[in-house]
PDB file of C-alpha atoms in Angstrom:
ATOM      1  CA  MET A   1      20.481  -6.768   4.288  1.00 42.00           C
ATOM      2  CA  LEU A   2      19.674  -7.490   7.898  1.00 46.00           C
ATOM      3  CA  PHE A   3      16.791  -9.869   7.106  1.00 50.00           C
ATOM      4  CA  LYS A   4      19.113 -12.032   4.989  1.00 52.00           C
ATOM      5  CA  ALA A   5      21.468 -12.578   7.925  1.00 51.00           C
ATOM      6  CA  PRO A   6      21.989 -16.333   8.447  1.00 56.00           C
ATOM      7  CA  HIS A   7      21.002 -15.999  12.095  1.00 58.00           C
ATOM      8  CA  PHE A   8      18.626 -13.307  13.348  1.00 57.00           C
ATOM      9  CA  GLU A   9      20.032 -12.752  16.818  1.00 66.00           C
ATOM     10  CA  ALA A  10      19.181 -10.371  19.646  1.00 67.00           C
ATOM     11  CA  LYS A  11      21.659  -7.764  18.367  1.00 69.00           C
ATOM     12  CA  HIS A  12      19.892  -7.803  14.976  1.00 64.00           C
ATOM     13  CA  ARG A  13      16.488  -7.445  16.630  1.00 63.00           C
ATOM     14  CA  GLU A  14      17.763  -4.519  18.681  1.00 69.00           C
ATOM     15  CA  ALA A  15      19.266  -2.799  15.636  1.00 69.00           C
ATOM     16  CA  ILE A  16      16.088  -3.073  13.598  1.00 70.00           C
ATOM     17  CA  SER A  17      13.856  -1.860  16.410  1.00 69.00           C
ATOM     18  CA  GLU A  18      15.870   1.275  17.225  1.00 80.00           C
ATOM     19  CA  HIS A  19      13.898   3.337  14.706  1.00 77.00           C
ATOM     20  CA  VAL A  20      10.719   2.868  16.742  1.00 78.00           C
ATOM     21  CA  GLN A  21      12.108   4.657  19.805  1.00 81.00           C
ATOM     22  CA  LEU A  22      13.687   7.355  17.627  1.00 83.00           C
ATOM     23  CA  LEU A  23      10.304   8.099  16.061  1.00 80.00           C
ATOM     24  CA  LEU A  24       8.542   8.054  19.416  1.00 79.00           C
ATOM     25  CA  ASP A  25      11.130  10.482  20.810  1.00 84.00           C
ATOM     26  CA  ARG A  26      10.729  12.836  17.846  1.00 85.00           C
ATOM     27  CA  LEU A  27       6.945  12.855  18.177  1.00 82.00           C
ATOM     28  CA  HIS A  28       7.005  13.302  21.970  1.00 83.00           C
ATOM     29  CA  ASN A  29       6.163  17.007  21.759  1.00 84.00           C
ATOM     30  CA  CYS A  30       3.785  16.708  18.811  1.00 82.00           C
ATOM     31  CA  GLN A  31       0.829  19.001  19.503  1.00 83.00           C
ATOM     32  CA  TRP A  32      -1.569  17.717  16.839  1.00 86.00           C
ATOM     33  CA  LEU A  33      -1.298  13.982  17.470  1.00 82.00           C
ATOM     34  CA  SER A  34      -2.228  12.410  20.792  1.00 86.00           C
ATOM     35  CA  ALA A  35       0.395  10.398  22.655  1.00 84.00           C
ATOM     36  CA  GLY A  36      -1.950   7.393  22.657  1.00 85.00           C
ATOM     37  CA  ILE A  37      -2.271   7.426  18.873  1.00 88.00           C
ATOM     38  CA  VAL A  38       1.491   7.835  18.425  1.00 85.00           C
ATOM     39  CA  GLN A  39       2.199   4.935  20.777  1.00 85.00           C
ATOM     40  CA  ALA A  40      -0.443   2.679  19.206  1.00 87.00           C
ATOM     41  CA  VAL A  41       0.647   3.294  15.615  1.00 88.00           C
ATOM     42  CA  ILE A  42       4.405   3.901  15.826  1.00 87.00           C
ATOM     43  CA  GLY A  43       4.949   1.634  18.815  1.00 88.00           C
ATOM     44  CA  GLY A  44       2.615  -1.132  17.636  1.00 90.00           C
ATOM     45  CA  VAL A  45       2.825  -1.235  13.837  1.00 92.00           C
ATOM     46  CA  ASN A  46       5.705  -3.746  13.864  1.00 92.00           C
ATOM     47  CA  GLU A  47       4.283  -5.989  16.573  1.00 93.00           C
ATOM     48  CA  ARG A  48       2.696  -9.286  15.482  1.00 95.00           C
ATOM     49  CA  MET A  49      -0.234 -11.340  16.761  1.00 96.00           C
ATOM     50  CA  ASP A  50       2.060 -14.232  17.729  1.00 96.00           C
ATOM     51  CA  GLY A  51       4.541 -12.000  19.613  1.00 95.00           C
ATOM     52  CA  SER A  52       7.269 -12.268  16.953  1.00 92.00           C
ATOM     53  CA  GLY A  53       7.261  -8.530  16.213  1.00 90.00           C
ATOM     54  CA  TYR A  54       9.182  -5.665  17.740  1.00 89.00           C
ATOM     55  CA  PRO A  55      10.065  -3.585  19.729  1.00 89.00           C
ATOM     56  CA  CYS A  56       8.282  -5.202  22.708  1.00 90.00           C
ATOM     57  CA  GLY A  57       7.217  -8.595  21.370  1.00 92.00           C
ATOM     58  CA  LEU A  58       3.573  -7.894  22.252  1.00 93.00           C
ATOM     59  CA  SER A  59       0.934 -10.368  21.091  1.00 94.00           C
ATOM     60  CA  GLY A  60      -2.800 -10.852  20.652  1.00 93.00           C
ATOM     61  CA  ALA A  61      -4.852  -9.093  23.316  1.00 93.00           C
ATOM     62  CA  ASP A  62      -1.880  -6.933  24.338  1.00 96.00           C
ATOM     63  CA  LEU A  63      -2.046  -5.161  20.956  1.00 96.00           C
ATOM     64  CA  SER A  64      -4.434  -2.251  20.526  1.00 95.00           C
ATOM     65  CA  GLU A  65      -6.959  -2.352  17.695  1.00 96.00           C
ATOM     66  CA  LEU A  66      -5.163   0.596  16.106  1.00 95.00           C
ATOM     67  CA  ALA A  67      -1.850  -1.299  16.189  1.00 95.00           C
ATOM     68  CA  LYS A  68      -3.508  -4.343  14.575  1.00 97.00           C
ATOM     69  CA  ALA A  69      -5.081  -2.223  11.830  1.00 96.00           C
ATOM     70  CA  SER A  70      -1.884  -0.230  11.293  1.00 95.00           C
ATOM     71  CA  ALA A  71       0.150  -3.420  10.859  1.00 96.00           C
ATOM     72  CA  VAL A  72      -2.077  -4.483   7.958  1.00 96.00           C
ATOM     73  CA  VAL A  73      -1.929  -1.072   6.274  1.00 95.00           C
ATOM     74  CA  ASP A  74       1.841  -0.882   6.788  1.00 94.00           C
ATOM     75  CA  VAL A  75       2.447  -4.249   5.113  1.00 95.00           C
ATOM     76  CA  VAL A  76       0.185  -3.369   2.181  1.00 93.00           C
ATOM     77  CA  GLU A  77       1.947  -0.048   1.625  1.00 91.00           C
ATOM     78  CA  ALA A  78       5.408  -1.600   1.940  1.00 92.00           C
ATOM     79  CA  MET A  79       4.659  -4.485  -0.422  1.00 93.00           C
ATOM     80  CA  ARG A  80       3.107  -2.348  -3.155  1.00 87.00           C
ATOM     81  CA  ARG A  81       6.390  -0.484  -3.659  1.00 86.00           C
ATOM     82  CA  ASP A  82       9.657  -1.674  -5.178  1.00 87.00           C
ATOM     83  CA  ARG A  83      12.408  -2.474  -2.704  1.00 85.00           C
ATOM     84  CA  ALA A  84      16.042  -3.392  -3.135  1.00 85.00           C
ATOM     85  CA  ASP A  85      15.299  -7.066  -2.412  1.00 85.00           C
ATOM     86  CA  ARG A  86      12.087  -7.476  -4.480  1.00 87.00           C
ATOM     87  CA  PRO A  87       9.750  -5.780  -6.971  1.00 90.00           C
ATOM     88  CA  ALA A  88       6.350  -4.279  -6.110  1.00 89.00           C
ATOM     89  CA  LYS A  89       3.465  -6.714  -5.561  1.00 91.00           C
ATOM     90  CA  THR A  90      -0.126  -6.535  -6.818  1.00 88.00           C
ATOM     91  CA  ALA A  91      -3.049  -6.199  -4.420  1.00 88.00           C
ATOM     92  CA  GLN A  92      -3.936  -9.859  -4.993  1.00 87.00           C
ATOM     93  CA  GLN A  93      -0.385 -10.967  -4.119  1.00 91.00           C
ATOM     94  CA  ILE A  94      -0.410  -8.791  -1.006  1.00 93.00           C
ATOM     95  CA  TYR A  95      -3.834 -10.043   0.095  1.00 93.00           C
ATOM     96  CA  ARG A  96      -2.651 -13.634  -0.403  1.00 92.00           C
ATOM     97  CA  HIS A  97       0.420 -12.908   1.760  1.00 95.00           C
ATOM     98  CA  LEU A  98      -1.697 -11.412   4.546  1.00 95.00           C
ATOM     99  CA  LEU A  99      -4.218 -14.257   4.466  1.00 94.00           C
ATOM    100  CA  GLN A 100      -1.405 -16.829   4.622  1.00 95.00           C
ATOM    101  CA  HIS A 101      -0.024 -15.229   7.807  1.00 94.00           C
ATOM    102  CA  PRO A 102      -2.926 -15.137  10.305  1.00 92.00           C
ATOM    103  CA  HIS A 103      -0.424 -15.722  13.126  1.00 95.00           C
ATOM    104  CA  HIS A 104       1.169 -12.339  12.293  1.00 96.00           C
ATOM    105  CA  PHE A 105      -1.885 -10.216  11.441  1.00 96.00           C
ATOM    106  CA  ASP A 106      -5.370  -9.914  12.885  1.00 96.00           C
ATOM    107  CA  MET A 107      -7.708 -11.694  10.472  1.00 96.00           C
ATOM    108  CA  ARG A 108     -10.566  -9.294  11.257  1.00 96.00           C
ATOM    109  CA  TRP A 109      -8.467  -6.327  10.117  1.00 96.00           C
ATOM    110  CA  ILE A 110      -7.277  -8.160   7.009  1.00 95.00           C
ATOM    111  CA  LYS A 111     -10.886  -8.860   6.036  1.00 94.00           C
ATOM    112  CA  ARG A 112     -11.943  -5.276   6.791  1.00 94.00           C
ATOM    113  CA  TYR A 113      -9.114  -3.921   4.634  1.00 93.00           C
ATOM    114  CA  ILE A 114      -9.970  -6.217   1.702  1.00 91.00           C
ATOM    115  CA  ASP A 115     -13.710  -5.516   2.030  1.00 88.00           C
ATOM    116  CA  HIS A 116     -13.051  -1.774   2.032  1.00 86.00           C
ATOM    117  CA  PHE A 117     -10.468  -1.577  -0.769  1.00 83.00           C
ATOM    118  CA  LYS A 118     -11.728  -4.535  -2.824  1.00 82.00           C
ATOM    119  CA  GLY A 119      -9.727  -6.737  -5.200  1.00 82.00           C
ATOM    120  CA  LEU A 120      -8.669  -3.840  -7.408  1.00 82.00           C
ATOM    121  CA  PRO A 121      -8.133  -0.900  -5.087  1.00 84.00           C
ATOM    122  CA  ILE A 122      -8.457   2.661  -6.342  1.00 82.00           C
ATOM    123  CA  GLY A 123      -5.094   3.619  -7.799  1.00 82.00           C
ATOM    124  CA  SER A 124      -4.272   0.154  -9.099  1.00 83.00           C
ATOM    125  CA  LEU A 125      -3.465  -0.524 -12.749  1.00 86.00           C
ATOM    126  CA  ALA A 126      -5.855  -3.079 -14.251  1.00 88.00           C
ATOM    127  CA  GLN A 127      -5.689  -5.159 -17.395  1.00 89.00           C
ATOM    128  CA  PHE A 128      -9.044  -5.503 -19.204  1.00 92.00           C
ATOM    129  CA  SER A 129     -10.204  -8.295 -21.510  1.00 92.00           C
ATOM    130  CA  SER A 130     -10.005  -5.802 -24.415  1.00 92.00           C
ATOM    131  CA  GLN A 131      -6.215  -5.791 -23.772  1.00 89.00           C
ATOM    132  CA  GLN A 132      -6.432  -2.152 -22.654  1.00 89.00           C
ATOM    133  CA  LYS A 133      -4.888  -1.060 -19.395  1.00 89.00           C
ATOM    134  CA  GLY A 134      -6.291   1.550 -17.054  1.00 88.00           C
ATOM    135  CA  TRP A 135      -5.859   3.118 -13.640  1.00 87.00           C
ATOM    136  CA  ILE A 136      -8.847   2.488 -11.374  1.00 88.00           C
ATOM    137  CA  LEU A 137     -10.264   5.873 -10.275  1.00 89.00           C
ATOM    138  CA  ARG A 138     -13.658   4.885  -8.811  1.00 88.00           C
ATOM    139  CA  LEU A 139     -15.405   1.691  -7.752  1.00 87.00           C
ATOM    140  CA  ASP A 140     -19.023   0.855  -7.066  1.00 87.00           C
ATOM    141  CA  ALA A 141     -20.124  -0.839  -3.833  1.00 83.00           C
ATOM    142  CA  LYS A 142     -19.344  -4.272  -5.330  1.00 83.00           C
ATOM    143  CA  GLY A 143     -15.783  -3.289  -6.263  1.00 82.00           C
ATOM    144  CA  ASN A 144     -16.448  -2.927  -9.989  1.00 87.00           C
ATOM    145  CA  PRO A 145     -14.666  -0.051 -11.758  1.00 90.00           C
ATOM    146  CA  THR A 146     -16.940   2.892 -12.568  1.00 91.00           C
ATOM    147  CA  GLU A 147     -14.206   5.277 -13.699  1.00 92.00           C
ATOM    148  CA  VAL A 148     -10.916   4.329 -15.349  1.00 91.00           C
ATOM    149  CA  LEU A 149      -8.033   6.400 -16.683  1.00 89.00           C
ATOM    150  CA  LEU A 150      -6.754   4.607 -19.777  1.00 89.00           C
ATOM    151  CA  ALA A 151      -3.027   3.965 -19.610  1.00 83.00           C
ATOM    152  CA  PRO A 152      -1.118   4.041 -22.882  1.00 76.00           C
ATOM    153  CA  GLN A 153       1.975   2.980 -20.889  1.00 72.00           C
ATOM    154  CA  VAL A 154       2.611   1.256 -17.580  1.00 71.00           C
ATOM    155  CA  GLU A 155       3.627   4.373 -15.676  1.00 69.00           C
ATOM    156  CA  PRO A 156       1.736   6.290 -13.028  1.00 65.00           C
ATOM    157  CA  PRO A 157      -0.109   9.204 -14.669  1.00 62.00           C
ATOM    158  CA  MET A 158       1.556  12.607 -14.465  1.00 62.00           C
ATOM    159  CA  ARG A 159       0.386  15.959 -15.815  1.00 58.00           C
ATOM    160  CA  ASP A 160       2.065  15.405 -19.170  1.00 59.00           C
ATOM    161  CA  ASN A 161       0.927  11.821 -19.786  1.00 55.00           C
ATOM    162  CA  VAL A 162      -2.708  11.787 -18.649  1.00 63.00           C
ATOM    163  CA  GLY A 163      -4.840   9.566 -20.846  1.00 69.00           C
ATOM    164  CA  VAL A 164      -8.549   9.372 -21.567  1.00 79.00           C
ATOM    165  CA  ILE A 165     -10.973   8.892 -18.684  1.00 83.00           C
ATOM    166  CA  VAL A 166     -13.700   6.331 -19.256  1.00 84.00           C
ATOM    167  CA  GLY A 167     -16.554   7.031 -16.867  1.00 83.00           C
ATOM    168  CA  SER A 168     -19.481   4.936 -18.041  1.00 82.00           C
ATOM    169  CA  ASN A 169     -20.184   1.489 -19.419  1.00 85.00           C
ATOM    170  CA  ILE A 170     -16.751   0.250 -18.377  1.00 86.00           C
ATOM    171  CA  ALA A 171     -17.594  -3.412 -19.003  1.00 86.00           C
ATOM    172  CA  GLU A 172     -19.004  -2.637 -22.469  1.00 87.00           C
ATOM    173  CA  ARG A 173     -16.147  -0.352 -23.491  1.00 86.00           C
ATOM    174  CA  LEU A 174     -13.151  -2.133 -21.948  1.00 88.00           C
ATOM    175  CA  GLY A 175     -14.408  -5.596 -21.082  1.00 83.00           C
ATOM    176  CA  ARG A 176     -14.033  -7.258 -17.736  1.00 84.00           C
ATOM    177  CA  THR A 177     -10.957  -6.828 -15.585  1.00 84.00           C
ATOM    178  CA  VAL A 178      -8.641  -9.778 -15.947  1.00 81.00           C
ATOM    179  CA  GLY A 179      -6.085  -8.777 -13.363  1.00 78.00           C
ATOM    180  CA  GLU A 180      -3.896  -6.168 -11.816  1.00 79.00           C
ATOM    181  CA  ILE A 181      -0.502  -5.108 -13.107  1.00 78.00           C
ATOM    182  CA  ALA A 182       2.306  -4.484 -10.610  1.00 75.00           C
ATOM    183  CA  VAL A 183       3.886  -1.103 -11.222  1.00 71.00           C
ATOM    184  CA  SER A 184       7.519  -0.360 -10.434  1.00 64.00           C
ATOM    185  CA  THR A 185       8.082   3.075  -8.993  1.00 55.00           C
TER     186      THR A 185
END
């Protein structure tokens, strides 16, 4: 893998950043997405606050707000999925990673993301103190589950394995959440 190369040289940086221009070229004639949005998201999602990103090595004030926000979302989405070099991470592990890298990501956007999606985002698999597991379907304003799909197994629900939905008195029926379970896809 390119990131495991003993020395990350200019030729490596160029190789990894080629996909950005390819995507920009493909979206050049896109009628439903403005050129500014395409450039901010596709062109800026891999840039970093300290200038260590790619393809242009932009930093801080040179990055648009959309690029800063997109970088946070991109990292969250990438880390919550299995990859060849590592398993999926939980929301808490991802949040910890983001918070430990303020030189890469805009702290305001990290905080906004966490405030919006809470500690157990909708779609995460939670472990409850009753030892039951459930997929978080709805949260209240404080981030507490208000609707949970019980999970008899640690697999994303499909039509043929949908469990029971608990929609009231979550704390009484399941107990408190004790953590999130990382799910391999």
